[in-house]
XYZ file of C-alpha atoms in Angstrom:
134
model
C 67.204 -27.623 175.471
C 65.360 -25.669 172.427
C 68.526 -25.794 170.746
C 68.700 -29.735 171.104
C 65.072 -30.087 169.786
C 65.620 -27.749 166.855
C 68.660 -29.770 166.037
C 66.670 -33.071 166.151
C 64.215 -31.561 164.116
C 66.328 -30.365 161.460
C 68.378 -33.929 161.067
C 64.422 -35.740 161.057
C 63.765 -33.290 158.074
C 67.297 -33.785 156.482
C 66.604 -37.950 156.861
C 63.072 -37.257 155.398
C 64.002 -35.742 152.368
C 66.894 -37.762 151.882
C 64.720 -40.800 152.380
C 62.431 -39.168 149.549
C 65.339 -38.410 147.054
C 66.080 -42.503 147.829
C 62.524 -43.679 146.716
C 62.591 -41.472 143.751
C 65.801 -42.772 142.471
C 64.447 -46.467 143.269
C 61.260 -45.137 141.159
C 63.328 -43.942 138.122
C 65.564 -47.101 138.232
C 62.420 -49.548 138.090
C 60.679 -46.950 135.160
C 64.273 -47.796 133.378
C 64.506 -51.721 134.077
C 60.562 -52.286 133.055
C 61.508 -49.939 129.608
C 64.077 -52.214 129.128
C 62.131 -55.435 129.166
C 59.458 -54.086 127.226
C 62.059 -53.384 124.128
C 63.489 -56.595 124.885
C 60.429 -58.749 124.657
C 59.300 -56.483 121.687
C 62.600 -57.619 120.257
C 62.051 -61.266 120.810
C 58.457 -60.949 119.374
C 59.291 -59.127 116.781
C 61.903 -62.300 115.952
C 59.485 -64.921 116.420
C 56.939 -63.549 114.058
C 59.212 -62.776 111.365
C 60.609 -66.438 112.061
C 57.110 -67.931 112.297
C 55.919 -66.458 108.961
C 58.978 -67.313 107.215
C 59.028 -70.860 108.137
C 55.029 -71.185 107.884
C 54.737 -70.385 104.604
C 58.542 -70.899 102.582
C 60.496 -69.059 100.300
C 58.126 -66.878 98.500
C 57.302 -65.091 102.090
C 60.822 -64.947 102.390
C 60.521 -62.487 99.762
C 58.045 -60.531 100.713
C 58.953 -60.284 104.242
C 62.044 -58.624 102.349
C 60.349 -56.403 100.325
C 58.297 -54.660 102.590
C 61.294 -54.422 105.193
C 63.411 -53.149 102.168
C 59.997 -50.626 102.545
C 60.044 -49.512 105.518
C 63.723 -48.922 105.595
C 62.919 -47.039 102.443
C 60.437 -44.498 104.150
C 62.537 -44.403 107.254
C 65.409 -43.178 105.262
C 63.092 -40.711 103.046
C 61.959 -39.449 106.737
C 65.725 -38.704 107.905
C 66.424 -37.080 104.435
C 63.744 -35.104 104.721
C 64.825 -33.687 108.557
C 68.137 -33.466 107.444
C 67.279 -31.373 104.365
C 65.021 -28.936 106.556
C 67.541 -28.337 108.988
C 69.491 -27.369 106.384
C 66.809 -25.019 104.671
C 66.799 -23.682 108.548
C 70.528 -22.961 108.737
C 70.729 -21.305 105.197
C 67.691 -19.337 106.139
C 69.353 -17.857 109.207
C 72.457 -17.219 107.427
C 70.915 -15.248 104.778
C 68.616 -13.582 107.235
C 71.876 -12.469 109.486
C 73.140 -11.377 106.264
C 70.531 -9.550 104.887
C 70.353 -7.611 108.519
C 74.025 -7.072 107.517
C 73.886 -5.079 104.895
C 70.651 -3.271 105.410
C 72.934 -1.929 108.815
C 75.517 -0.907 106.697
C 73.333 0.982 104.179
C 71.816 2.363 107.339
C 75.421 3.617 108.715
C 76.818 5.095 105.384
C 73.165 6.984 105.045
C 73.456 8.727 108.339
C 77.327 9.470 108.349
C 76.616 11.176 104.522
C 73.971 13.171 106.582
C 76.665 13.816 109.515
C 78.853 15.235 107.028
C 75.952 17.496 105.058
C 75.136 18.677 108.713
C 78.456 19.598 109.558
C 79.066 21.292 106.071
C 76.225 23.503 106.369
C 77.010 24.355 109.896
C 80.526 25.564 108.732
C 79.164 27.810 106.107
C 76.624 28.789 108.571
C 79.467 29.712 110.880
C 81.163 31.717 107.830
C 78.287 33.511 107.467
C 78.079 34.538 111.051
C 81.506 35.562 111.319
C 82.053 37.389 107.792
C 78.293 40.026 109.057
C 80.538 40.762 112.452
């Protein structure tokens, strides 16, 4: 009988959570579908008053509605140039760094095997001088 009401207890749980993990993924979906009609009607604003001010005021807006898109693209591009170059100042840095730590290892391991090899000659004569007094 315990056994039976444990059991029941554990599937009301399960359905619980599941029914939470349901209304969070309904959440998420209708976070997503209002992003996407915000962008959209941003879009079609975005048309109208470039369409508005074109056709309220002629060709010479034309023109400068061109200009200062042509600057804006401008800066946007300077913007992505400028990432891009610092991400590559980043990589070169970390290359030369690694390499750097490279050789300074290297200088490290010939030092101490040249030591190695003074310690084991003066343990050899050491040894000859031990063994020539007996």
């Amino acid at each position: 009988d315990q056994l039976e009401f444990m059991h029941y207890c554990a599937c009301r749980i399960q359905a619980a959570f599941r029914g939470f993990l349901g209304f969070l993924a309904a959440v998420e979906a209708l976070k997503r579908i209002v992003l996407l009609q915000s962008i959209w009607r941003m879009k079609q604003n975005r048309k109208r008053y470039i369409l508005y001010n074109i056709l309220s005021k002629g060709v010479n807006l034309r023109k400068q509605v061109k200009t200062k898109v042509m600057l804006v693209q401008s800066i946007v591009r300077r913007r992505i140039a400028i990432q891009s170059y610092m991400a590559f100042r980043a990589a070169a840095l970390t290359i030369q760094t690694n390499f750097r730590r490279h050789q300074a290892m290297l200088k490290l391991f010939l030092a101490v095997s040249d030591v190695v090899q003074c310690q084991a000659v003066i343990r050899r004569r050491l040894a000859w001088k031990c063994a020539a007094e007996l």
